[in-house]
Short mmCIF file of N, CA and C in Angstrom, two decimals:
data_model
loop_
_atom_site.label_atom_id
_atom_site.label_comp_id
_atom_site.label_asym_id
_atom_site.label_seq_id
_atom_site.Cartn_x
_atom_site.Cartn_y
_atom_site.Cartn_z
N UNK J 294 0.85 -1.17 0.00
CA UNK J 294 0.00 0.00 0.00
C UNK J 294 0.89 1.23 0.00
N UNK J 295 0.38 2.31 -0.84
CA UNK J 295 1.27 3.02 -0.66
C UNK J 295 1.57 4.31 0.60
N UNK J 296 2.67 4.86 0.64
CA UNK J 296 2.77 5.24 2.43
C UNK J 296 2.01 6.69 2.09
N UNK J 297 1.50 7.33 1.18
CA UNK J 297 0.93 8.78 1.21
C UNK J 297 -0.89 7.83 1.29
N UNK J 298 -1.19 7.06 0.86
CA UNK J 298 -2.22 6.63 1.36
C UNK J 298 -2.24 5.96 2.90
N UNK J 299 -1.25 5.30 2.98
CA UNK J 299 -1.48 5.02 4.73
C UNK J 299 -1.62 5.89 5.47
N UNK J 300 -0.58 7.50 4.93
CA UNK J 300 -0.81 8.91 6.25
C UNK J 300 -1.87 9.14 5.99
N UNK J 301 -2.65 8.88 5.06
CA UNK J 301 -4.01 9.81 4.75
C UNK J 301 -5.12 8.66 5.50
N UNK J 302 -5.15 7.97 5.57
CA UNK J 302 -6.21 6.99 6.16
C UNK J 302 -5.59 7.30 8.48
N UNK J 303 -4.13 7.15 8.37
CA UNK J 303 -4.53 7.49 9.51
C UNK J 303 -4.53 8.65 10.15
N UNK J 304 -4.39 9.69 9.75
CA UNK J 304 -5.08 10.87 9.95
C UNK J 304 -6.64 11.42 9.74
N UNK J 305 -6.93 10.68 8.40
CA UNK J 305 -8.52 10.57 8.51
C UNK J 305 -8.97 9.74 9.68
N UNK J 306 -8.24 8.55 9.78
CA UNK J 306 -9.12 7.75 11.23
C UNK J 306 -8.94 8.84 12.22
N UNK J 307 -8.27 9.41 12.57
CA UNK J 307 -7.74 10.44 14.15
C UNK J 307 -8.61 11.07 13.88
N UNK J 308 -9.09 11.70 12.81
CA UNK J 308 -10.19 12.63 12.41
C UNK J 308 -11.50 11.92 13.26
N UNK J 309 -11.46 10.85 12.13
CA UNK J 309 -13.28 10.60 12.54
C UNK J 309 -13.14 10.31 14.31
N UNK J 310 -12.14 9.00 14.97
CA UNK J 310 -12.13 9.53 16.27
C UNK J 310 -12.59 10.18 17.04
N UNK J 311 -11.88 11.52 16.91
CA UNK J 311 -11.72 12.86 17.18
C UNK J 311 -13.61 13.31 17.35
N UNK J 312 -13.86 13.47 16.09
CA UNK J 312 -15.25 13.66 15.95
C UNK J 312 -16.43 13.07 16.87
N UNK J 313 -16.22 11.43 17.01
CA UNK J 313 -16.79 10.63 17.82
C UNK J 313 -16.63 10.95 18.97
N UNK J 314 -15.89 11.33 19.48
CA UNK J 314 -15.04 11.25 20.77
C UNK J 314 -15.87 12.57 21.22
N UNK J 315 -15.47 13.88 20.54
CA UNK J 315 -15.90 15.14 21.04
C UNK J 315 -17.30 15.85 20.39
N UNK J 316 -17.99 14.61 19.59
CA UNK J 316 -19.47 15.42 19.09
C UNK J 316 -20.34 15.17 20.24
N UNK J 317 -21.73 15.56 19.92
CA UNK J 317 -22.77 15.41 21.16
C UNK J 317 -22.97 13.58 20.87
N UNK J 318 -23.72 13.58 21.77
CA UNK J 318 -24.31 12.15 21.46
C UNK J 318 -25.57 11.78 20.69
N UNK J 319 -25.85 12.42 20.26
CA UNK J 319 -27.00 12.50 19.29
C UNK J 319 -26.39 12.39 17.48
N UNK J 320 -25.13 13.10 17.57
CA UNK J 320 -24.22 12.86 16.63
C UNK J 320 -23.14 11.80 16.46
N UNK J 321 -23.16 11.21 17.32
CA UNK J 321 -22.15 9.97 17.67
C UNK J 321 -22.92 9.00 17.04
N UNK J 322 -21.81 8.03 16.22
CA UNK J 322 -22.04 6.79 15.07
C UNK J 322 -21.95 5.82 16.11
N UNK J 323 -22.89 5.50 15.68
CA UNK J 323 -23.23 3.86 17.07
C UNK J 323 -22.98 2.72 16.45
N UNK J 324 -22.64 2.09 16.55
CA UNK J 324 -21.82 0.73 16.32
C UNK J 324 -22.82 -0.51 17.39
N UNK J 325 -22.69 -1.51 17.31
CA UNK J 325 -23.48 -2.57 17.65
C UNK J 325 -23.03 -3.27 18.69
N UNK J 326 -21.48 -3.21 18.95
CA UNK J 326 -20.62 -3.59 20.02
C UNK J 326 -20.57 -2.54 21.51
N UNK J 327 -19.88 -3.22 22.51
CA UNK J 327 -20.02 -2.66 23.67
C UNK J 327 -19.02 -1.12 23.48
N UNK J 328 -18.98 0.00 24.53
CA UNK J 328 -18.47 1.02 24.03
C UNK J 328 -16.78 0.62 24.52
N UNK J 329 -16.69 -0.53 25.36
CA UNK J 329 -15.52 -0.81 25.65
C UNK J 329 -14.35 -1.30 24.53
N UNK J 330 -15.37 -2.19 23.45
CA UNK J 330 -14.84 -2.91 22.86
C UNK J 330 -14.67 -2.23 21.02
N UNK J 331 -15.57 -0.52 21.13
CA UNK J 331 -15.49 0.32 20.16
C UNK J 331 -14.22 0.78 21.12
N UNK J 332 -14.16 1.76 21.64
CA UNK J 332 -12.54 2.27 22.30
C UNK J 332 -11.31 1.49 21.73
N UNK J 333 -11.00 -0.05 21.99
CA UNK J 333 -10.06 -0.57 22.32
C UNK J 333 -9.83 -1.09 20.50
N UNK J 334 -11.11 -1.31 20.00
CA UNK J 334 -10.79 -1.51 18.56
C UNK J 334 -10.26 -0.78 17.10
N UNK J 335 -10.85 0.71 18.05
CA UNK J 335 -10.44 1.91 17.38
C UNK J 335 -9.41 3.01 17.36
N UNK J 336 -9.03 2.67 18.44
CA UNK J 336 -7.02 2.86 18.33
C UNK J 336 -6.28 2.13 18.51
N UNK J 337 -6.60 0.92 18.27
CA UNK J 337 -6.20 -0.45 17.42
C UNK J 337 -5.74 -0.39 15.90
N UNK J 338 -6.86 0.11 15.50
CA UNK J 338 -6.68 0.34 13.92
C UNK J 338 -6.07 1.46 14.07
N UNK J 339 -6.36 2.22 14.87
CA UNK J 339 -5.16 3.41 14.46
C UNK J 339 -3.91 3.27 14.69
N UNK J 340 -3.13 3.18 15.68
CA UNK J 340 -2.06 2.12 16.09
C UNK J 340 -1.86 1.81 14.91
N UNK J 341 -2.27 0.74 14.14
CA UNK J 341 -1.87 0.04 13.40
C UNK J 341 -1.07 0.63 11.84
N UNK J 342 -2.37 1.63 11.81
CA UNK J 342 -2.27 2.86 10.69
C UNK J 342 -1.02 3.80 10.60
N UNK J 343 -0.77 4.17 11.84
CA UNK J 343 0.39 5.37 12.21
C UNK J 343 1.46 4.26 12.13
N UNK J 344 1.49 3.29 12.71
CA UNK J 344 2.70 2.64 11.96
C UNK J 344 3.17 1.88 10.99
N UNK J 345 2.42 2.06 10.12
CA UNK J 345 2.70 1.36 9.09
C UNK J 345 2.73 2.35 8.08
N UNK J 346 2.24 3.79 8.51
CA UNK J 346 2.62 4.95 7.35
C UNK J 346 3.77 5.59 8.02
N UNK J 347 3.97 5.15 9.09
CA UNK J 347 6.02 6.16 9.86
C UNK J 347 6.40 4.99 10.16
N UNK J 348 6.85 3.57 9.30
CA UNK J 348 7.57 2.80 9.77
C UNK J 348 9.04 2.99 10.69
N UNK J 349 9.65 4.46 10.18
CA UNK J 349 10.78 4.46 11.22
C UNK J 349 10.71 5.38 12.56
N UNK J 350 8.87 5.72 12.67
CA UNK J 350 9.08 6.84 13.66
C UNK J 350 8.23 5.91 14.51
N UNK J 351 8.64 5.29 15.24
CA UNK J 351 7.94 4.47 16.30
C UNK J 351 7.71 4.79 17.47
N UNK J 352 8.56 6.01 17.80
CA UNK J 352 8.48 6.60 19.33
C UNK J 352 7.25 7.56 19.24
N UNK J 353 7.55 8.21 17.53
CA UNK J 353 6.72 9.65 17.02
C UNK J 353 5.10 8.94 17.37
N UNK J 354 5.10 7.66 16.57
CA UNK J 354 3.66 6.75 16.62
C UNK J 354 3.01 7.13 17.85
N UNK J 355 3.85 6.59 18.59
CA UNK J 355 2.87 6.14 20.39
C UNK J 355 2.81 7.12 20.70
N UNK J 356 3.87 8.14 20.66
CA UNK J 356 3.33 9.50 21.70
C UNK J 356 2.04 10.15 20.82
N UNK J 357 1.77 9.88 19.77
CA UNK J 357 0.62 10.64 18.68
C UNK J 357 -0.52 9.64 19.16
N UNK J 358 -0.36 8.47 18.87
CA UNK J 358 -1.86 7.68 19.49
C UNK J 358 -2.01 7.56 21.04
N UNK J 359 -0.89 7.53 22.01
CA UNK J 359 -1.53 7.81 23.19
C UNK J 359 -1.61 8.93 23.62
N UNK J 360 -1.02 9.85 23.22
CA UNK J 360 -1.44 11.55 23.79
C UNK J 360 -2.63 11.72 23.13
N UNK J 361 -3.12 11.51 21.75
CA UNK J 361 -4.32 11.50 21.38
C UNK J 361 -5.38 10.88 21.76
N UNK J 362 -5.36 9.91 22.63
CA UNK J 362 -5.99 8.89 23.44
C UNK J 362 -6.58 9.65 24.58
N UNK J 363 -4.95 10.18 25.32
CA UNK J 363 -5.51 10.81 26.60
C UNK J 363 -5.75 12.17 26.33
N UNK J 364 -5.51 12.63 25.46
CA UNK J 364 -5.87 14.25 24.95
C UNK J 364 -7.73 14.03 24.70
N UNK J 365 -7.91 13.53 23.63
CA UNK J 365 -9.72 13.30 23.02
C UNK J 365 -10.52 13.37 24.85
N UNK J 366 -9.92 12.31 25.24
CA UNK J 366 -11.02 12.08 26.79
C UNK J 366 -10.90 13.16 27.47
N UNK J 367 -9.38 14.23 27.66
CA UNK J 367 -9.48 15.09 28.51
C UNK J 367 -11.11 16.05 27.58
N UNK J 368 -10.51 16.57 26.67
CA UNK J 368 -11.54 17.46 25.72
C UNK J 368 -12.85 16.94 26.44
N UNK J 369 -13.21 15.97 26.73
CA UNK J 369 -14.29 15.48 26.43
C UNK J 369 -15.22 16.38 28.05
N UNK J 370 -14.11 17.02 28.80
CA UNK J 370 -14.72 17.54 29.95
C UNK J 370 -15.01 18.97 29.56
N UNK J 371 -14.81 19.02 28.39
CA UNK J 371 -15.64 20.60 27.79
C UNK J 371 -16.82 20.45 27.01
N UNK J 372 -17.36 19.47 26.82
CA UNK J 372 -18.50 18.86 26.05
C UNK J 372 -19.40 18.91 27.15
N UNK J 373 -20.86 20.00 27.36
CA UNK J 373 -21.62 19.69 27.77
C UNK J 373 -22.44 18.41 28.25
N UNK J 374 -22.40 17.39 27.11
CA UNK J 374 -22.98 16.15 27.36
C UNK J 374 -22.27 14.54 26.95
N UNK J 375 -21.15 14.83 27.14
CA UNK J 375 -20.18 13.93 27.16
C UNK J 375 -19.56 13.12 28.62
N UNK J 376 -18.81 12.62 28.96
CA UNK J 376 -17.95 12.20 30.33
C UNK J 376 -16.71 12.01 30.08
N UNK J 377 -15.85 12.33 30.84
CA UNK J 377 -14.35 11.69 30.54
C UNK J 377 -14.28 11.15 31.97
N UNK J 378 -13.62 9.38 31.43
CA UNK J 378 -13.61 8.68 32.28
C UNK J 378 -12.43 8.26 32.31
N UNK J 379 -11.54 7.94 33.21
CA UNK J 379 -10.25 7.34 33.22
C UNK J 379 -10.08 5.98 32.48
N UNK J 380 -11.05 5.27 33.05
CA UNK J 380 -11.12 3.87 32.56
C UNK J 380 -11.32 3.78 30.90
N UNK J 381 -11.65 4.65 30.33
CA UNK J 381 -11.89 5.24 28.79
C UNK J 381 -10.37 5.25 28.27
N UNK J 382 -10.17 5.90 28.87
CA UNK J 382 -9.25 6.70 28.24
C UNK J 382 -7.94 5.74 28.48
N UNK J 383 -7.91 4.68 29.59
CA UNK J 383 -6.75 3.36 29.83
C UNK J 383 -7.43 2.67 28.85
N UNK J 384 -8.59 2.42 28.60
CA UNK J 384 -8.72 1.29 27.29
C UNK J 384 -8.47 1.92 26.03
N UNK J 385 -8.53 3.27 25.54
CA UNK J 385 -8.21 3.52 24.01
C UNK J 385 -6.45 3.62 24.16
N UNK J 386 -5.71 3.84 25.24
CA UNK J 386 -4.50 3.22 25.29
C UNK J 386 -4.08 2.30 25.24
N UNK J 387 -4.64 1.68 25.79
CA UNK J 387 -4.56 -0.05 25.69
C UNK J 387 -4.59 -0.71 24.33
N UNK J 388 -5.55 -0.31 23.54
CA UNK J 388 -6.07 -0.34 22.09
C UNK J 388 -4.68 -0.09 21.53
N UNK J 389 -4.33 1.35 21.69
CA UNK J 389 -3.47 1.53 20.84
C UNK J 389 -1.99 1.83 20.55
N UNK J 390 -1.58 0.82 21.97
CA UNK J 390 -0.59 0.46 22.51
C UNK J 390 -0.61 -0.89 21.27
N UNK J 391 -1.33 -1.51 21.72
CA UNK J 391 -1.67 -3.15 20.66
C UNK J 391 -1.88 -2.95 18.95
N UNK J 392 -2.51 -1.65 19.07
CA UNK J 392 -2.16 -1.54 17.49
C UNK J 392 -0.72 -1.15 17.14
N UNK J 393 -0.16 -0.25 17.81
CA UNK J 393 1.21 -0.45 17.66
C UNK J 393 2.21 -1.35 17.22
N UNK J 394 1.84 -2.21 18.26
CA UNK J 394 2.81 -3.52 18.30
C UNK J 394 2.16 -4.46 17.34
N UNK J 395 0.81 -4.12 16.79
CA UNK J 395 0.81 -5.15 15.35
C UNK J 395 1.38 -4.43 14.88
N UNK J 396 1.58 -3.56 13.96
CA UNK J 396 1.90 -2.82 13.09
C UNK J 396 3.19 -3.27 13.14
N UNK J 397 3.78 -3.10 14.39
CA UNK J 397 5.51 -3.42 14.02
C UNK J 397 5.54 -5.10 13.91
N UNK J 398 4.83 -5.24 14.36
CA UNK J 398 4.80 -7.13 14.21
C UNK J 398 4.73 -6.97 12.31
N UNK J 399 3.75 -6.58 11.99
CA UNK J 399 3.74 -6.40 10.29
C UNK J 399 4.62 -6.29 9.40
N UNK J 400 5.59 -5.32 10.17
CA UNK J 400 6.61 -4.65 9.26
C UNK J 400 7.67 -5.62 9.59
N UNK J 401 7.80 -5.97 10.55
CA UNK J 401 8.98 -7.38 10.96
C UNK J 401 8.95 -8.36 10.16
N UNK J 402 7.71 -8.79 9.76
CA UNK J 402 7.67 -9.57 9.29
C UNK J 402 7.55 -9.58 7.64
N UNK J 403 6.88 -8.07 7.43
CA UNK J 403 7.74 -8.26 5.80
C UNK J 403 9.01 -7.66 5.76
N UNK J 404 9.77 -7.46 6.54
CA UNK J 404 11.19 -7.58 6.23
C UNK J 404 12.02 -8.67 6.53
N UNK J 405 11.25 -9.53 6.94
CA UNK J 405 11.83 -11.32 7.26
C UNK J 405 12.04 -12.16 5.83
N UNK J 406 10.51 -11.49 5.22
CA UNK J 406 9.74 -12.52 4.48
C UNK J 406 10.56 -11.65 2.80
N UNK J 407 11.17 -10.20 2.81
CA UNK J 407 11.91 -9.79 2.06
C UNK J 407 13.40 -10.64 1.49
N UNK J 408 13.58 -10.78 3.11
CA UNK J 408 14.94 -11.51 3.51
C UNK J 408 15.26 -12.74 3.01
N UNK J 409 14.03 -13.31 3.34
CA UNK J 409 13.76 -14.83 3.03
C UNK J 409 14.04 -15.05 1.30
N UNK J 410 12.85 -13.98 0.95
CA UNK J 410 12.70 -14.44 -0.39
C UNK J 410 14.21 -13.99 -1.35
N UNK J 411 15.00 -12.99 -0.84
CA UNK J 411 16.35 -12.80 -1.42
C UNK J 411 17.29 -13.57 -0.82
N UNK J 412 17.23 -14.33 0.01
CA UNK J 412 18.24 -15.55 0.55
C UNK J 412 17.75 -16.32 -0.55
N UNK J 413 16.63 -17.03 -1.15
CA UNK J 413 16.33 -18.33 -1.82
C UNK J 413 16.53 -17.78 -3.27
N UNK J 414 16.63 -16.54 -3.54
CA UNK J 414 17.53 -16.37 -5.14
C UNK J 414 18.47 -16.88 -5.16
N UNK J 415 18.22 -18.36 -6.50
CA UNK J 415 19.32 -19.73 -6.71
C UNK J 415 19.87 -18.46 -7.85
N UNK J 416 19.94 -17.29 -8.40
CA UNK J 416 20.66 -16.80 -9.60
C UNK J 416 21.27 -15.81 -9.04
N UNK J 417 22.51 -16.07 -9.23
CA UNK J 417 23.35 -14.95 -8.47
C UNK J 417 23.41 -13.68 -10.02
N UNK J 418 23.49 -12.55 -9.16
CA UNK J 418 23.05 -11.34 -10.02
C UNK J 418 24.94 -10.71 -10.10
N UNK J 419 24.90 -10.79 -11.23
CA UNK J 419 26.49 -10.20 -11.80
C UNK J 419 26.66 -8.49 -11.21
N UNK J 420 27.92 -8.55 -10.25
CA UNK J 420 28.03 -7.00 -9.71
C UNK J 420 28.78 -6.11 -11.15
N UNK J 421 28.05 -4.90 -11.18
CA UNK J 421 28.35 -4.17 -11.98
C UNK J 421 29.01 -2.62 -11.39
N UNK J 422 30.32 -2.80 -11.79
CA UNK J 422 30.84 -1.84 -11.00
C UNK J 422 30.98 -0.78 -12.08
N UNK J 423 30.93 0.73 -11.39
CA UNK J 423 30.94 1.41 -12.67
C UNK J 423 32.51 2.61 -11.61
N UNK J 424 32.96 1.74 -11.05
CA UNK J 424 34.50 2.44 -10.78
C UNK J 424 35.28 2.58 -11.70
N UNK J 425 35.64 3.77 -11.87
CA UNK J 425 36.85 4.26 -13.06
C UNK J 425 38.42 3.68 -12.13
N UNK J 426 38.91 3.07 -12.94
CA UNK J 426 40.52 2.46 -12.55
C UNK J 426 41.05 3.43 -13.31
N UNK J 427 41.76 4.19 -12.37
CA UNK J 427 42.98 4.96 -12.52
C UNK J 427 44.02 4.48 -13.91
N UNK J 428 44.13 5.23 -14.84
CA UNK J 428 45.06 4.65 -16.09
C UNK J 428 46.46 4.19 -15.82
N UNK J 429 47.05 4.63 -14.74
CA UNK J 429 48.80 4.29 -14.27
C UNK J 429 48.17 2.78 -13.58
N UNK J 430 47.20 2.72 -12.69
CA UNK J 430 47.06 1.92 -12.46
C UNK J 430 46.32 0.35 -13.28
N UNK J 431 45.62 0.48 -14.07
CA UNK J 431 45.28 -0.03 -15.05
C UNK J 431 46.58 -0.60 -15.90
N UNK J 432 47.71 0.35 -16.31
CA UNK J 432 48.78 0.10 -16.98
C UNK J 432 49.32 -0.90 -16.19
N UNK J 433 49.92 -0.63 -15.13
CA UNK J 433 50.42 -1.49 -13.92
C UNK J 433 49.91 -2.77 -13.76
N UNK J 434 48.76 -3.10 -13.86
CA UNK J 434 48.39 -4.52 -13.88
C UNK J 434 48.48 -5.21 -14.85
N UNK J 435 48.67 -4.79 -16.27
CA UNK J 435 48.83 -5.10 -17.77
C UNK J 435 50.07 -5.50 -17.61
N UNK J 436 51.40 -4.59 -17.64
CA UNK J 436 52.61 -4.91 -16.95
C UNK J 436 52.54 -6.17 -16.17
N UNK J 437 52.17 -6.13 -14.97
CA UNK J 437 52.27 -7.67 -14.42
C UNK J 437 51.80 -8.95 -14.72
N UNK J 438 50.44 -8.54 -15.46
CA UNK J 438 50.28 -9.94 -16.15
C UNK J 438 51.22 -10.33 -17.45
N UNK J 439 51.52 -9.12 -18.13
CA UNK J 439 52.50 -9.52 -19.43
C UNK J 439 54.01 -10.13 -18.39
N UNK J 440 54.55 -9.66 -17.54
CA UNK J 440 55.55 -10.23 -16.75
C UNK J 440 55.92 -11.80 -16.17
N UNK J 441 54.52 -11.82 -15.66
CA UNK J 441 54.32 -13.20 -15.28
C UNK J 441 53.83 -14.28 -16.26
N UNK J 442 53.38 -13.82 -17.32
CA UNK J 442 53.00 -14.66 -18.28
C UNK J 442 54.17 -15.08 -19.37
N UNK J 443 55.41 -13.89 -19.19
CA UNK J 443 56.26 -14.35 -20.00
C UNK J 443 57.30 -15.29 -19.08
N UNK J 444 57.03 -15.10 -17.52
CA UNK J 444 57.58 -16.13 -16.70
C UNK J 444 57.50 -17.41 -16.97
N UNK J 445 56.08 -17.41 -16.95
CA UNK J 445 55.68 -19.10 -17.52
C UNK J 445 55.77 -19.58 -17.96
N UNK J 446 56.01 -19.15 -19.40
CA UNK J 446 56.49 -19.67 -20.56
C UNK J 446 58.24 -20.27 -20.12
N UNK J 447 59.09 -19.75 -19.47
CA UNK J 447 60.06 -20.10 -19.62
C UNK J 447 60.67 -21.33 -18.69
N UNK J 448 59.81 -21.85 -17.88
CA UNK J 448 59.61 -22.39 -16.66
C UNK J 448 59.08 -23.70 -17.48
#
């Protein structure tokens, strides 16, 4: 997938989040599952998202999905008809602590499975060097093979 579509999906997810998190409840997308198990699934996928579009920023990841975790719930005590609950706000960490660590589980593993598949290339690939050899030096080795080759002959 490509990585300007992965930033864009997980910044759109932080978006919609975001939205869920701090609209009224009359505007909030209801889902069919418990609200414990929307929290923990949904910065899960995000988790998952932020690292797999900053494969090398892994520290950048977590502090963005859990400050955003515990940032959304604080907000949520300026929302007239909202709650911010601690226990909320430890499960969308929790969530996306675990999406994290898939994500890098993901990427581990297609760089295993990279590894793998260029270890089992039976055709070795001809190195092509495009180094310029010095002309004295170039001469110099011509010299020694004409030297030693007229050695041989006499031997």
């Amino acid at each position: 997938m490509s990585q300007k579509l992965l930033k864009f999906a997980a910044w759109a997810g932080l978006c919609v989040i975001a939205y869920s998190t701090l609209s009224p409840l009359r505007d909030r997308p209801i889902l069919l599952t418990s609200s414990n198990l929307e929290h923990l699934a949904a910065f899960a996928i995000l988790g998952t998202l932020f690292c797999l579009a900053y494969p090398r920023r892994t520290l950048a990841v977590l502090l963005i999905v859990l400050g955003s975790a515990a940032l959304l719930e604080l907000l949520q005590f300026l929302t007239p008809d909202r709650h911010a609950r601690t226990i909320d706000a430890l499960q969308k960490m929790a969530g996306g602590a675990a999406g994290v660590f898939a994500g890098l589980a993901v990427l581990r593993f297609d760089r295993a499975r990279f590894w793998l598949l260029r270890a089992s290339d039976t055709h070795p690939r001809p190195e092509i060097r495009c180094e310029a050899i010095p002309r004295r030096a170039s001469r110099t080795v011509e010299k020694a093979a004409n030297i030693r080759h007229r050695s041989n002959l006499h031997d």
